[in-house]
Amino acid sequence: MKNSEKTNDTKSANNSKETIVQPAKDAATKLRELFIDSLKDIYWAENALVKALPKMAANATSASLASSIKEHHVVTKHQVTRLDQIFDLLKHKAEGKKCEAMAGLLKEGDSILEETEPGAVRDAGIIAASQKIEHYEIATYGTLVAFAKTLGENDIAKLLTQTLSEEKEADCLLNEIALNAVNIVAAE
Ligand code: ZN
Ligand code: FE
Ligand code: FE
Ligand code: FE
């Protein structure tokens, strides 16, 4: 590609007015601000999960599924505390900002309950919804760890890595329960 073409390409990409979103007055200008905004998002999400997980556990028939969700409920409360610690380290008030993604995932989880008979099929649905949630959290904490490292916030990166491992562990456990038990019974 010729140099002149390259310049034109960049220019036209930046000129498509219909796709360029005007930033809000309080829009983040530095990675640190985006980092804090992302922490508020996951803080809201984890708190929403603390409220939502007992209902998921109550609707599970498989004892191993119910106990794994209850266990993750305890872990999730610790994750909220860990985020409180992180806000403390950043000398920033711990506050949540609605996470539209988690709100949507939880809403979808509720629909799955309505759309399935209690038993193995509902359990398979609960696992599907829970794994979407865990994957969202894995993506979020992966990004947060990377941001923390770039910002030189190594103690915070360590705390976030701990949570990231817990989310991965929860996801693996759900996989095992689905593949070794729930899905097989649900297919019968
Ligand atoms: Zn979120
Ligand atoms: Fe979590
Ligand atoms: Fe979000
Ligand atoms: Fe989780």
GROMACS .gro file of C-alpha atoms and ligand atoms in nm:
model
  192
    1MET     CA    1   0.000   0.000   0.000
    2LYS     CA    2   0.126   0.348  -0.090
    3ASN     CA    3   0.174   0.597   0.191
    4SER     CA    4  -0.085   0.836   0.053
    5GLU     CA    5  -0.346   0.560   0.048
    6LYS     CA    6  -0.268   0.474   0.409
    7THR     CA    7  -0.328   0.833   0.515
    8ASN     CA    8  -0.656   0.842   0.329
    9ASP     CA    9  -0.763   0.520   0.493
   10THR     CA   10  -0.705   0.653   0.842
   11LYS     CA   11  -0.878   0.977   0.754
   12SER     CA   12  -1.193   0.812   0.626
   13ALA     CA   13  -1.206   0.581   0.931
   14ASN     CA   14  -1.200   0.882   1.163
   15ASN     CA   15  -1.447   1.081   0.960
   16SER     CA   16  -1.751   0.852   0.975
   17LYS     CA   17  -1.947   1.083   1.204
   18GLU     CA   18  -2.238   0.846   1.251
   19THR     CA   19  -2.023   0.596   1.443
   20ILE     CA   20  -1.816   0.832   1.659
   21VAL     CA   21  -1.974   0.860   2.003
   22GLN     CA   22  -1.949   1.196   2.179
   23PRO     CA   23  -1.793   1.143   2.525
   24ALA     CA   24  -1.993   1.235   2.836
   25LYS     CA   25  -1.866   1.522   3.051
   26ASP     CA   26  -1.717   1.279   3.304
   27ALA     CA   27  -1.565   1.047   3.041
   28ALA     CA   28  -1.237   0.877   3.135
   29THR     CA   29  -0.928   1.041   2.988
   30LYS     CA   30  -0.665   0.813   3.146
   31LEU     CA   31  -0.634   0.438   3.199
   32ARG     CA   32  -0.659   0.490   3.577
   33GLU     CA   33  -1.006   0.638   3.538
   34LEU     CA   34  -1.119   0.360   3.307
   35PHE     CA   35  -0.977   0.114   3.562
   36ILE     CA   36  -1.182   0.268   3.844
   37ASP     CA   37  -1.495   0.276   3.625
   38SER     CA   38  -1.444  -0.093   3.547
   39LEU     CA   39  -1.401  -0.169   3.917
   40LYS     CA   40  -1.734   0.004   3.987
   41ASP     CA   41  -1.895  -0.210   3.718
   42ILE     CA   42  -1.773  -0.539   3.863
   43TYR     CA   43  -1.851  -0.417   4.218
   44TRP     CA   44  -2.213  -0.376   4.111
   45ALA     CA   45  -2.205  -0.713   3.936
   46GLU     CA   46  -2.060  -0.905   4.234
   47ASN     CA   47  -2.315  -0.746   4.468
   48ALA     CA   48  -2.594  -0.845   4.228
   49LEU     CA   49  -2.459  -1.201   4.232
   50VAL     CA   50  -2.456  -1.212   4.612
   51LYS     CA   51  -2.830  -1.147   4.588
   52ALA     CA   52  -2.900  -1.379   4.294
   53LEU     CA   53  -2.701  -1.694   4.372
   54PRO     CA   54  -2.922  -1.826   4.657
   55LYS     CA   55  -3.219  -1.841   4.416
   56MET     CA   56  -3.014  -2.037   4.163
   57ALA     CA   57  -2.900  -2.281   4.433
   58ALA     CA   58  -3.258  -2.322   4.557
   59ASN     CA   59  -3.374  -2.416   4.207
   60ALA     CA   60  -3.103  -2.678   4.154
   61THR     CA   61  -3.200  -3.043   4.201
   62SER     CA   62  -2.852  -3.194   4.178
   63ALA     CA   63  -2.693  -3.187   4.525
   64SER     CA   64  -2.347  -3.125   4.381
   65LEU     CA   65  -2.476  -2.834   4.170
   66ALA     CA   66  -2.661  -2.680   4.465
   67SER     CA   67  -2.357  -2.710   4.691
   68SER     CA   68  -2.119  -2.570   4.429
   69ILE     CA   69  -2.342  -2.264   4.385
   70LYS     CA   70  -2.370  -2.219   4.762
   71GLU     CA   71  -1.994  -2.246   4.791
   72HIS     CA   72  -1.949  -1.987   4.515
   73HIS     CA   73  -2.193  -1.762   4.700
   74VAL     CA   74  -1.955  -1.757   4.998
   75VAL     CA   75  -1.660  -1.697   4.763
   76THR     CA   76  -1.850  -1.413   4.594
   77LYS     CA   77  -1.904  -1.235   4.927
   78HIS     CA   78  -1.527  -1.252   4.981
   79GLN     CA   79  -1.477  -1.108   4.633
   80VAL     CA   80  -1.688  -0.808   4.730
   81THR     CA   81  -1.468  -0.761   5.038
   82ARG     CA   82  -1.160  -0.788   4.817
   83LEU     CA   83  -1.300  -0.511   4.594
   84ASP     CA   84  -1.360  -0.299   4.906
   85GLN     CA   85  -0.992  -0.350   4.988
   86ILE     CA   86  -0.893  -0.247   4.636
   87PHE     CA   87  -1.099   0.074   4.651
   88ASP     CA   88  -0.928   0.139   4.988
   89LEU     CA   89  -0.583   0.096   4.832
   90LEU     CA   90  -0.683   0.338   4.556
   91LYS     CA   91  -0.814   0.582   4.820
   92HIS     CA   92  -1.143   0.580   4.634
   93LYS     CA   93  -1.491   0.534   4.775
   94ALA     CA   94  -1.624   0.181   4.710
   95GLU     CA   95  -1.922   0.230   4.483
   96GLY     CA   96  -2.104   0.035   4.218
   97LYS     CA   97  -2.225   0.142   3.877
   98LYS     CA   98  -2.489  -0.071   3.712
   99CYS     CA   99  -2.334  -0.340   3.494
  100GLU     CA  100  -2.579  -0.378   3.207
  101ALA     CA  101  -2.411  -0.701   3.100
  102MET     CA  102  -2.455  -0.873   3.437
  103ALA     CA  103  -2.809  -0.737   3.470
  104GLY     CA  104  -2.884  -0.898   3.131
  105LEU     CA  105  -2.717  -1.227   3.219
  106LEU     CA  106  -2.918  -1.247   3.542
  107LYS     CA  107  -3.241  -1.166   3.360
  108GLU     CA  108  -3.165  -1.441   3.112
  109GLY     CA  109  -3.097  -1.676   3.403
  110ASP     CA  110  -3.444  -1.601   3.539
  111SER     CA  111  -3.601  -1.679   3.201
  112ILE     CA  112  -3.420  -2.012   3.188
  113LEU     CA  113  -3.576  -2.106   3.523
  114GLU     CA  114  -3.923  -2.026   3.387
  115GLU     CA  115  -3.858  -2.216   3.067
  116THR     CA  116  -3.746  -2.545   3.228
  117GLU     CA  117  -3.911  -2.815   3.440
  118PRO     CA  118  -3.739  -2.862   3.777
  119GLY     CA  119  -3.489  -3.149   3.762
  120ALA     CA  120  -3.194  -3.230   3.540
  121VAL     CA  121  -3.308  -3.011   3.249
  122ARG     CA  122  -3.344  -2.703   3.473
  123ASP     CA  123  -3.006  -2.792   3.626
  124ALA     CA  124  -2.851  -2.797   3.278
  125GLY     CA  125  -3.005  -2.453   3.219
  126ILE     CA  126  -2.876  -2.321   3.552
  127ILE     CA  127  -2.526  -2.441   3.463
  128ALA     CA  128  -2.549  -2.277   3.119
  129ALA     CA  129  -2.656  -1.944   3.274
  130SER     CA  130  -2.393  -1.970   3.549
  131GLN     CA  131  -2.113  -2.040   3.303
  132LYS     CA  132  -2.207  -1.733   3.098
  133ILE     CA  133  -2.179  -1.534   3.420
  134GLU     CA  134  -1.843  -1.688   3.512
  135HIS     CA  135  -1.709  -1.622   3.163
  136TYR     CA  136  -1.813  -1.258   3.186
  137GLU     CA  137  -1.634  -1.234   3.520
  138ILE     CA  138  -1.323  -1.408   3.382
  139ALA     CA  139  -1.311  -1.159   3.094
  140THR     CA  140  -1.359  -0.865   3.331
  141TYR     CA  141  -1.100  -0.970   3.588
  142GLY     CA  142  -0.853  -1.061   3.311
  143THR     CA  143  -0.877  -0.704   3.184
  144LEU     CA  144  -0.860  -0.558   3.536
  145VAL     CA  145  -0.541  -0.755   3.616
  146ALA     CA  146  -0.383  -0.625   3.293
  147PHE     CA  147  -0.487  -0.265   3.372
  148ALA     CA  148  -0.355  -0.292   3.731
  149LYS     CA  149  -0.018  -0.422   3.609
  150THR     CA  150   0.016  -0.144   3.350
  151LEU     CA  151  -0.067   0.112   3.620
  152GLY     CA  152   0.203  -0.036   3.846
  153GLU     CA  153  -0.060  -0.138   4.104
  154ASN     CA  154   0.099  -0.473   4.183
  155ASP     CA  155  -0.074  -0.538   4.517
  156ILE     CA  156  -0.408  -0.474   4.350
  157ALA     CA  157  -0.310  -0.696   4.057
  158LYS     CA  158  -0.243  -0.977   4.306
  159LEU     CA  159  -0.584  -0.937   4.469
  160LEU     CA  160  -0.758  -0.934   4.131
  161THR     CA  161  -0.562  -1.242   4.020
  162GLN     CA  162  -0.693  -1.428   4.324
  163THR     CA  163  -1.050  -1.350   4.223
  164LEU     CA  164  -0.975  -1.441   3.860
  165SER     CA  165  -0.855  -1.786   3.974
  166GLU     CA  166  -1.170  -1.835   4.180
  167GLU     CA  167  -1.390  -1.755   3.879
  168LYS     CA  168  -1.195  -2.001   3.664
  169GLU     CA  169  -1.225  -2.266   3.932
  170ALA     CA  170  -1.601  -2.213   3.955
  171ASP     CA  171  -1.631  -2.244   3.578
  172CYS     CA  172  -1.430  -2.570   3.574
  173LEU     CA  173  -1.642  -2.718   3.850
  174LEU     CA  174  -1.964  -2.633   3.663
  175ASN     CA  175  -1.818  -2.799   3.353
  176GLU     CA  176  -1.749  -3.119   3.546
  177ILE     CA  177  -2.095  -3.130   3.699
  178ALA     CA  178  -2.254  -3.080   3.357
  179LEU     CA  179  -2.043  -3.333   3.170
  180ASN     CA  180  -2.027  -3.605   3.436
  181ALA     CA  181  -2.383  -3.593   3.562
  182VAL     CA  182  -2.644  -3.330   3.481
  183ASN     CA  183  -2.631  -3.333   3.099
  184ILE     CA  184  -2.641  -3.712   3.086
  185VAL     CA  185  -2.949  -3.733   3.308
  186ALA     CA  186  -3.112  -3.441   3.123
  187ALA     CA  187  -3.073  -3.625   2.792
  188GLU     CA  188  -3.246  -3.945   2.916
  189ZN      ZN  189  -1.974  -0.619   3.469
  190FE      FE  190  -1.737  -1.320   4.117
  191FE      FE  191  -2.022  -0.444   3.263
  192FE      FE  192  -1.812  -1.604   3.994
   0.00000   0.00000   0.00000
